[in-house]
Short mmCIF file of N, CA and C in Angstrom, two decimals:
data_model
loop_
_atom_site.label_atom_id
_atom_site.label_comp_id
_atom_site.label_asym_id
_atom_site.label_seq_id
_atom_site.Cartn_x
_atom_site.Cartn_y
_atom_site.Cartn_z
N MET A 918 -22.64 113.62 -34.23
CA MET A 918 -21.34 112.76 -34.11
C MET A 918 -20.91 112.49 -32.14
N VAL A 919 -21.15 111.29 -31.72
CA VAL A 919 -20.88 111.29 -30.30
C VAL A 919 -18.41 110.84 -30.26
N PHE A 920 -17.77 110.72 -29.77
CA PHE A 920 -16.81 110.22 -29.46
C PHE A 920 -16.78 109.41 -28.65
N ASP A 921 -16.90 109.71 -27.13
CA ASP A 921 -16.65 109.23 -26.50
C ASP A 921 -16.32 107.70 -26.70
N GLY A 922 -14.79 106.82 -25.94
CA GLY A 922 -14.22 106.22 -26.17
C GLY A 922 -13.60 106.26 -27.50
N ILE A 923 -12.88 107.15 -28.06
CA ILE A 923 -11.90 106.65 -28.89
C ILE A 923 -10.74 106.91 -28.31
N ASN A 924 -10.57 105.92 -28.91
CA ASN A 924 -8.74 105.66 -28.77
C ASN A 924 -7.46 106.77 -29.48
N TYR A 925 -7.13 107.14 -28.41
CA TYR A 925 -6.00 108.13 -29.21
C TYR A 925 -5.21 108.28 -29.39
N LEU A 926 -4.09 107.39 -28.37
CA LEU A 926 -3.17 106.72 -28.63
C LEU A 926 -3.67 105.71 -30.38
N ALA A 927 -4.79 105.09 -30.54
CA ALA A 927 -5.06 104.79 -31.80
C ALA A 927 -5.04 105.93 -32.95
N VAL A 928 -5.71 107.00 -32.60
CA VAL A 928 -5.42 108.02 -33.53
C VAL A 928 -4.46 109.01 -34.23
N VAL A 929 -3.32 108.81 -33.46
CA VAL A 929 -2.13 109.52 -32.56
C VAL A 929 -1.70 108.27 -34.21
N ILE A 930 -0.71 106.75 -33.94
CA ILE A 930 -0.37 105.97 -33.65
C ILE A 930 -0.58 106.22 -35.31
N ALA A 931 -1.88 106.09 -35.61
CA ALA A 931 -2.75 105.80 -37.20
C ALA A 931 -2.18 107.54 -38.52
N ALA A 932 -2.11 108.79 -37.31
CA ALA A 932 -1.94 109.77 -37.99
C ALA A 932 -0.59 109.34 -38.17
N VAL A 933 0.57 109.15 -37.53
CA VAL A 933 2.06 109.11 -37.57
C VAL A 933 2.74 107.77 -38.99
N VAL A 934 2.08 107.21 -39.24
CA VAL A 934 1.61 106.29 -39.34
C VAL A 934 1.49 106.25 -41.27
N GLY A 935 0.37 106.44 -41.29
CA GLY A 935 0.09 107.54 -43.13
C GLY A 935 0.14 108.85 -42.83
N PHE A 936 1.85 110.22 -42.22
CA PHE A 936 2.59 110.50 -42.19
C PHE A 936 3.62 110.40 -42.87
N VAL A 937 3.57 108.83 -42.67
CA VAL A 937 5.25 108.11 -43.16
C VAL A 937 4.74 107.33 -44.38
N ALA A 938 3.77 107.43 -44.40
CA ALA A 938 2.80 106.13 -45.04
C ALA A 938 3.53 107.29 -46.93
N SER A 939 2.33 108.70 -46.77
CA SER A 939 2.25 109.68 -47.61
C SER A 939 4.38 109.81 -48.08
N ALA A 940 4.75 110.23 -47.26
CA ALA A 940 6.60 110.69 -47.61
C ALA A 940 7.20 109.31 -48.57
N LEU A 941 6.40 107.88 -48.43
CA LEU A 941 6.69 106.86 -48.72
C LEU A 941 6.44 106.76 -50.00
N TRP A 942 4.93 106.95 -50.32
CA TRP A 942 4.60 107.13 -51.83
C TRP A 942 4.73 108.72 -52.46
N TYR A 943 5.81 109.50 -52.12
CA TYR A 943 5.72 111.00 -52.77
C TYR A 943 6.84 110.69 -53.36
N LYS A 944 7.72 109.52 -52.21
CA LYS A 944 9.96 109.44 -52.97
C LYS A 944 9.39 108.29 -53.94
N ALA A 945 8.32 107.47 -53.94
CA ALA A 945 7.97 106.60 -54.79
C ALA A 945 7.67 106.86 -56.34
N PHE A 946 6.67 107.78 -56.73
CA PHE A 946 5.51 108.13 -57.41
C PHE A 946 6.31 109.84 -57.48
N GLY A 947 6.86 110.15 -56.78
CA GLY A 947 7.20 111.25 -57.07
C GLY A 947 7.91 112.57 -58.02
N ASN A 948 8.34 111.86 -58.75
CA ASN A 948 9.09 111.86 -60.40
C ASN A 948 7.93 111.71 -61.47
N ALA A 949 7.25 110.93 -61.20
CA ALA A 949 5.72 110.44 -62.28
C ALA A 949 4.62 111.63 -61.55
N TRP A 950 4.86 111.96 -60.40
CA TRP A 950 3.85 112.96 -59.86
C TRP A 950 4.01 114.11 -60.10
N LEU A 951 5.17 115.10 -60.63
CA LEU A 951 5.89 116.49 -61.36
C LEU A 951 5.38 116.81 -62.10
N MET A 952 5.97 115.10 -63.68
CA MET A 952 4.81 114.48 -64.61
C MET A 952 4.18 115.59 -64.99
N ALA A 953 3.06 113.91 -63.83
CA ALA A 953 1.72 114.59 -64.12
C ALA A 953 1.30 115.60 -64.27
N GLN A 954 2.28 116.45 -64.07
CA GLN A 954 1.73 118.33 -63.41
C GLN A 954 2.62 119.22 -64.14
N GLY A 955 2.91 118.06 -65.23
CA GLY A 955 4.51 119.24 -66.28
C GLY A 955 5.70 120.57 -65.58
N ARG A 956 5.72 119.39 -64.57
CA ARG A 956 6.74 120.23 -64.22
C ARG A 956 7.86 119.04 -64.08
N ALA A 957 8.93 119.57 -64.05
CA ALA A 957 10.26 118.66 -64.09
C ALA A 957 10.85 117.74 -63.22
N PRO A 958 10.98 116.58 -63.23
CA PRO A 958 11.54 115.78 -61.61
C PRO A 958 12.80 116.45 -61.16
N GLY A 959 12.43 116.39 -59.99
CA GLY A 959 13.31 117.84 -58.84
C GLY A 959 12.91 118.99 -58.36
N ASP A 960 11.95 118.87 -59.49
CA ASP A 960 11.48 120.47 -59.78
C ASP A 960 10.72 121.43 -58.56
N THR A 961 10.90 120.47 -57.25
CA THR A 961 10.88 121.01 -55.88
C THR A 961 12.14 121.22 -54.94
N THR A 962 11.05 123.18 -53.69
CA THR A 962 11.74 123.29 -52.92
C THR A 962 11.64 123.46 -51.82
N PRO A 963 11.41 121.55 -51.19
CA PRO A 963 10.29 121.86 -50.33
C PRO A 963 9.84 123.04 -49.30
N LYS A 964 9.01 123.50 -48.97
CA LYS A 964 8.91 124.08 -47.07
C LYS A 964 8.13 124.03 -46.25
N PRO A 965 8.10 124.33 -44.89
CA PRO A 965 7.66 123.35 -44.35
C PRO A 965 5.93 123.70 -43.87
N GLY A 966 5.87 124.30 -44.10
CA GLY A 966 3.58 124.86 -44.13
C GLY A 966 3.03 123.48 -44.85
N PRO A 967 3.67 123.07 -46.21
CA PRO A 967 2.50 121.84 -46.22
C PRO A 967 2.72 120.74 -45.86
N PHE A 968 3.98 120.33 -44.80
CA PHE A 968 4.30 119.09 -44.00
C PHE A 968 3.65 119.31 -42.89
N VAL A 969 3.05 120.64 -42.64
CA VAL A 969 2.44 120.88 -40.71
C VAL A 969 1.20 121.09 -41.32
N VAL A 970 0.12 121.91 -42.21
CA VAL A 970 -0.74 121.50 -43.09
C VAL A 970 -0.88 119.49 -43.34
N ALA A 971 -0.17 119.16 -43.67
CA ALA A 971 -0.22 117.40 -43.98
C ALA A 971 -0.32 116.42 -42.22
N GLY A 972 0.63 117.00 -41.52
CA GLY A 972 0.66 116.55 -40.86
C GLY A 972 -1.02 116.77 -39.68
N VAL A 973 -1.40 118.11 -39.86
CA VAL A 973 -2.48 118.53 -38.41
C VAL A 973 -3.76 118.05 -39.50
N ALA A 974 -4.02 118.02 -41.00
CA ALA A 974 -4.86 116.75 -41.89
C ALA A 974 -5.19 115.36 -41.13
N GLN A 975 -4.00 114.56 -41.18
CA GLN A 975 -3.79 112.85 -41.57
C GLN A 975 -4.31 113.22 -39.95
N LEU A 976 -4.03 113.62 -38.87
CA LEU A 976 -3.98 113.90 -37.57
C LEU A 976 -6.04 114.10 -37.08
N LEU A 977 -6.66 114.84 -38.13
CA LEU A 977 -7.91 115.42 -38.06
C LEU A 977 -8.86 113.96 -38.74
N MET A 978 -8.22 113.97 -39.66
CA MET A 978 -8.45 112.52 -40.72
C MET A 978 -8.54 111.44 -39.76
N ALA A 979 -7.50 110.53 -39.25
CA ALA A 979 -7.28 109.34 -38.15
C ALA A 979 -8.50 109.69 -37.59
N PHE A 980 -8.44 110.48 -36.44
CA PHE A 980 -9.70 111.30 -35.59
C PHE A 980 -11.03 110.58 -36.43
N MET A 981 -11.59 111.61 -37.36
CA MET A 981 -13.11 111.89 -37.94
C MET A 981 -12.81 109.80 -38.54
N LEU A 982 -12.18 109.19 -38.77
CA LEU A 982 -12.01 107.83 -39.21
C LEU A 982 -11.96 107.01 -37.95
N ALA A 983 -11.45 107.08 -37.29
CA ALA A 983 -12.10 105.98 -35.42
C ALA A 983 -13.26 106.11 -35.35
N GLY A 984 -13.89 107.70 -35.24
CA GLY A 984 -15.04 108.46 -34.86
C GLY A 984 -16.63 107.96 -35.78
N VAL A 985 -16.22 107.33 -37.19
CA VAL A 985 -17.13 106.37 -38.27
C VAL A 985 -16.81 105.46 -37.82
N LEU A 986 -15.86 105.03 -37.56
CA LEU A 986 -16.13 103.39 -38.07
C LEU A 986 -16.51 102.77 -36.79
N GLY A 987 -16.12 103.56 -35.50
CA GLY A 987 -16.99 103.58 -33.90
C GLY A 987 -18.06 103.81 -33.81
N HIS A 988 -19.30 104.27 -35.04
CA HIS A 988 -20.12 103.96 -35.13
C HIS A 988 -20.88 103.25 -36.14
N LEU A 989 -19.84 101.99 -37.35
CA LEU A 989 -20.47 101.74 -38.00
C LEU A 989 -20.62 100.32 -37.16
N GLY A 990 -20.21 99.97 -35.95
CA GLY A 990 -20.07 98.52 -35.28
C GLY A 990 -18.70 97.87 -34.33
N GLN A 991 -18.79 96.59 -34.72
CA GLN A 991 -17.76 96.14 -33.97
C GLN A 991 -16.58 97.37 -34.29
N ILE A 992 -15.66 97.44 -33.85
CA ILE A 992 -14.14 97.32 -34.46
C ILE A 992 -13.34 95.95 -34.97
N ASN A 993 -13.07 96.06 -35.52
CA ASN A 993 -10.72 95.12 -35.96
C ASN A 993 -10.66 95.33 -37.10
N LEU A 994 -9.68 94.33 -37.09
CA LEU A 994 -9.03 94.90 -38.05
C LEU A 994 -9.59 94.61 -39.44
N GLN A 995 -10.16 93.45 -39.85
CA GLN A 995 -11.26 93.45 -40.95
C GLN A 995 -12.77 94.65 -41.44
N ASN A 996 -12.72 94.62 -40.22
CA ASN A 996 -13.67 96.44 -41.00
C ASN A 996 -13.65 97.67 -40.64
N GLY A 997 -12.21 97.79 -39.87
CA GLY A 997 -10.88 99.12 -39.88
C GLY A 997 -11.01 99.12 -41.25
N ILE A 998 -9.80 98.08 -42.00
CA ILE A 998 -9.51 98.42 -43.54
C ILE A 998 -11.10 98.52 -44.36
N ILE A 999 -12.03 97.75 -44.05
CA ILE A 999 -13.50 97.52 -45.15
C ILE A 999 -13.17 98.72 -45.17
N GLY A 1000 -14.49 99.30 -43.93
CA GLY A 1000 -14.89 100.23 -43.50
C GLY A 1000 -13.47 102.18 -44.38
N ALA A 1001 -12.50 102.14 -43.98
CA ALA A 1001 -11.16 102.59 -44.56
C ALA A 1001 -12.11 102.49 -46.69
N ALA A 1002 -11.64 101.91 -46.74
CA ALA A 1002 -11.77 101.56 -48.45
C ALA A 1002 -12.66 101.63 -48.73
N PHE A 1003 -14.26 101.82 -48.34
CA PHE A 1003 -15.60 102.31 -48.58
C PHE A 1003 -15.52 104.16 -48.72
N LEU A 1004 -14.71 105.01 -47.47
CA LEU A 1004 -14.55 106.04 -47.30
C LEU A 1004 -14.07 106.30 -48.54
N TRP A 1005 -12.91 105.71 -48.80
CA TRP A 1005 -12.00 106.00 -49.72
C TRP A 1005 -12.95 106.20 -50.81
N LEU A 1006 -13.64 105.70 -51.28
CA LEU A 1006 -14.03 105.42 -52.17
C LEU A 1006 -15.39 105.76 -52.35
N GLY A 1007 -15.86 106.46 -51.58
CA GLY A 1007 -17.50 106.87 -51.61
C GLY A 1007 -17.22 108.91 -51.35
N PHE A 1008 -15.66 108.99 -51.00
CA PHE A 1008 -15.37 110.73 -50.93
C PHE A 1008 -14.55 111.13 -51.18
N VAL A 1009 -13.65 110.62 -51.57
CA VAL A 1009 -12.17 110.42 -51.39
C VAL A 1009 -11.70 110.35 -52.06
N ALA A 1010 -11.69 109.02 -53.33
CA ALA A 1010 -11.26 108.68 -54.40
C ALA A 1010 -12.24 109.64 -55.59
N THR A 1011 -14.31 110.25 -55.40
CA THR A 1011 -14.59 110.31 -56.13
C THR A 1011 -14.44 111.78 -56.45
N THR A 1012 -14.08 112.89 -54.88
CA THR A 1012 -13.08 114.32 -55.14
C THR A 1012 -12.33 114.26 -55.83
N ILE A 1013 -11.24 113.51 -55.03
CA ILE A 1013 -9.96 114.24 -56.21
C ILE A 1013 -10.31 113.83 -57.93
N ALA A 1014 -10.90 112.80 -58.39
CA ALA A 1014 -12.01 112.59 -59.97
C ALA A 1014 -12.40 113.61 -59.94
N VAL A 1015 -12.77 114.07 -59.63
CA VAL A 1015 -13.88 115.55 -59.86
C VAL A 1015 -12.69 116.52 -60.21
N ASN A 1016 -12.40 116.59 -59.44
CA ASN A 1016 -11.38 117.74 -59.41
C ASN A 1016 -10.32 117.72 -60.37
N ASP A 1017 -9.68 116.95 -60.56
CA ASP A 1017 -9.25 116.50 -61.53
C ASP A 1017 -9.48 116.74 -62.17
N SER A 1018 -10.47 115.53 -62.92
CA SER A 1018 -11.16 116.43 -63.91
C SER A 1018 -11.34 117.67 -64.91
N PHE A 1019 -12.18 118.75 -64.00
CA PHE A 1019 -12.53 120.25 -63.97
C PHE A 1019 -11.80 120.55 -64.23
N GLN A 1020 -10.41 119.88 -63.74
CA GLN A 1020 -8.61 120.82 -63.76
C GLN A 1020 -7.87 121.37 -64.92
N GLY A 1021 -8.53 119.76 -65.53
CA GLY A 1021 -8.04 119.33 -66.56
C GLY A 1021 -5.73 118.43 -66.27
N SER A 1022 -6.51 118.08 -65.32
CA SER A 1022 -5.33 117.42 -64.45
C SER A 1022 -5.06 115.84 -65.59
N LYS A 1023 -3.72 115.34 -65.54
CA LYS A 1023 -4.17 114.37 -66.56
C LYS A 1023 -4.10 113.43 -65.24
N VAL A 1024 -4.94 111.62 -66.10
CA VAL A 1024 -4.67 110.78 -65.29
C VAL A 1024 -4.13 110.20 -64.30
N THR A 1025 -2.59 110.53 -64.78
CA THR A 1025 -1.62 109.92 -63.97
C THR A 1025 -1.84 110.13 -62.86
N LEU A 1026 -2.12 111.62 -62.40
CA LEU A 1026 -1.98 112.71 -61.41
C LEU A 1026 -3.15 111.98 -60.93
N THR A 1027 -4.41 112.17 -61.99
CA THR A 1027 -5.30 111.56 -60.82
C THR A 1027 -5.04 110.04 -59.79
N LEU A 1028 -4.63 109.36 -60.52
CA LEU A 1028 -4.14 108.12 -59.79
C LEU A 1028 -3.26 107.99 -59.06
N ILE A 1029 -2.35 108.33 -59.11
CA ILE A 1029 -1.37 108.43 -58.36
C ILE A 1029 -1.71 109.19 -56.83
N ASP A 1030 -2.56 110.20 -57.08
CA ASP A 1030 -3.11 110.42 -55.68
C ASP A 1030 -4.13 110.28 -55.14
N ALA A 1031 -5.13 109.44 -55.71
CA ALA A 1031 -6.13 108.36 -55.37
C ALA A 1031 -5.47 107.24 -54.58
N GLY A 1032 -4.85 107.20 -55.21
CA GLY A 1032 -4.16 105.67 -54.19
C GLY A 1032 -3.37 106.18 -53.36
N HIS A 1033 -2.59 107.08 -53.44
CA HIS A 1033 -1.85 107.55 -52.11
C HIS A 1033 -3.14 107.63 -50.80
N TRP A 1034 -4.30 108.23 -51.14
CA TRP A 1034 -5.52 108.35 -50.06
C TRP A 1034 -5.51 106.77 -49.86
N LEU A 1035 -5.89 106.24 -51.33
CA LEU A 1035 -6.08 104.49 -51.16
C LEU A 1035 -5.25 103.85 -49.39
N VAL A 1036 -4.10 104.63 -49.17
CA VAL A 1036 -3.13 103.88 -48.96
C VAL A 1036 -3.65 104.35 -47.40
N VAL A 1037 -3.15 105.38 -47.30
CA VAL A 1037 -2.76 105.57 -46.02
C VAL A 1037 -3.99 105.30 -45.29
N LEU A 1038 -5.23 105.55 -45.97
CA LEU A 1038 -6.99 105.16 -45.22
C LEU A 1038 -6.59 104.62 -44.69
N VAL A 1039 -6.03 102.79 -45.54
CA VAL A 1039 -6.38 101.46 -45.17
C VAL A 1039 -5.43 101.23 -44.51
N LEU A 1040 -4.34 101.75 -43.69
CA LEU A 1040 -3.42 101.73 -42.71
C LEU A 1040 -3.75 102.32 -41.82
N MET A 1041 -4.59 103.18 -42.11
CA MET A 1041 -5.22 104.22 -40.72
C MET A 1041 -6.74 103.29 -39.93
N GLY A 1042 -7.37 102.43 -40.92
CA GLY A 1042 -8.86 101.76 -40.10
C GLY A 1042 -7.41 100.94 -40.13
N ALA A 1043 -6.78 100.10 -40.68
CA ALA A 1043 -6.40 98.99 -39.27
C ALA A 1043 -6.01 99.32 -38.75
N ILE A 1044 -4.67 100.07 -38.35
CA ILE A 1044 -4.32 100.21 -36.96
C ILE A 1044 -5.72 100.40 -36.36
N ILE A 1045 -6.79 101.51 -36.49
CA ILE A 1045 -7.51 101.59 -35.49
C ILE A 1045 -8.37 100.45 -35.43
N GLY A 1046 -8.21 99.74 -36.51
CA GLY A 1046 -9.09 98.05 -36.24
C GLY A 1046 -9.05 97.49 -34.72
N LEU A 1047 -7.12 97.33 -35.34
CA LEU A 1047 -6.45 96.85 -33.91
C LEU A 1047 -6.01 97.31 -32.71
N PHE A 1048 -6.51 98.57 -32.99
CA PHE A 1048 -6.02 99.41 -31.18
C PHE A 1048 -7.43 98.98 -30.47
N GLY A 1049 -8.34 99.52 -31.95
CA GLY A 1049 -10.25 99.91 -31.71
C GLY A 1049 -9.98 101.29 -30.68
N VAL A 1050 -11.55 101.72 -31.13
CA VAL A 1050 -11.82 103.10 -30.62
C VAL A 1050 -12.03 103.33 -28.83
#
């Protein structure tokens, strides 16, 4: 895959927006997310490690999304959103569903986590679509 012409500013902005959207998502659904894992609401002690991993992962995700979208054709808002949603449905939602199914996770956990990644990818796709690759 050739990554010539990727708009690195769009990638960084998309990653930051994805990280912020993640924080807001789990702020809204955090207690339900914990309960779906069999944990009590407020049963967390945030450590920096997972946040560093999340930040790096979202930067890589935005970069790869820009690369894939750039290979699919014309980059605009609509195509960025649709492309991101298709990638979510084909790869992210299915992976989460399979993993959670084999782990015996509650459907609620699957819906919260998969919904989170749908929001993140669609926002990233929109930003990359607006900025162009």
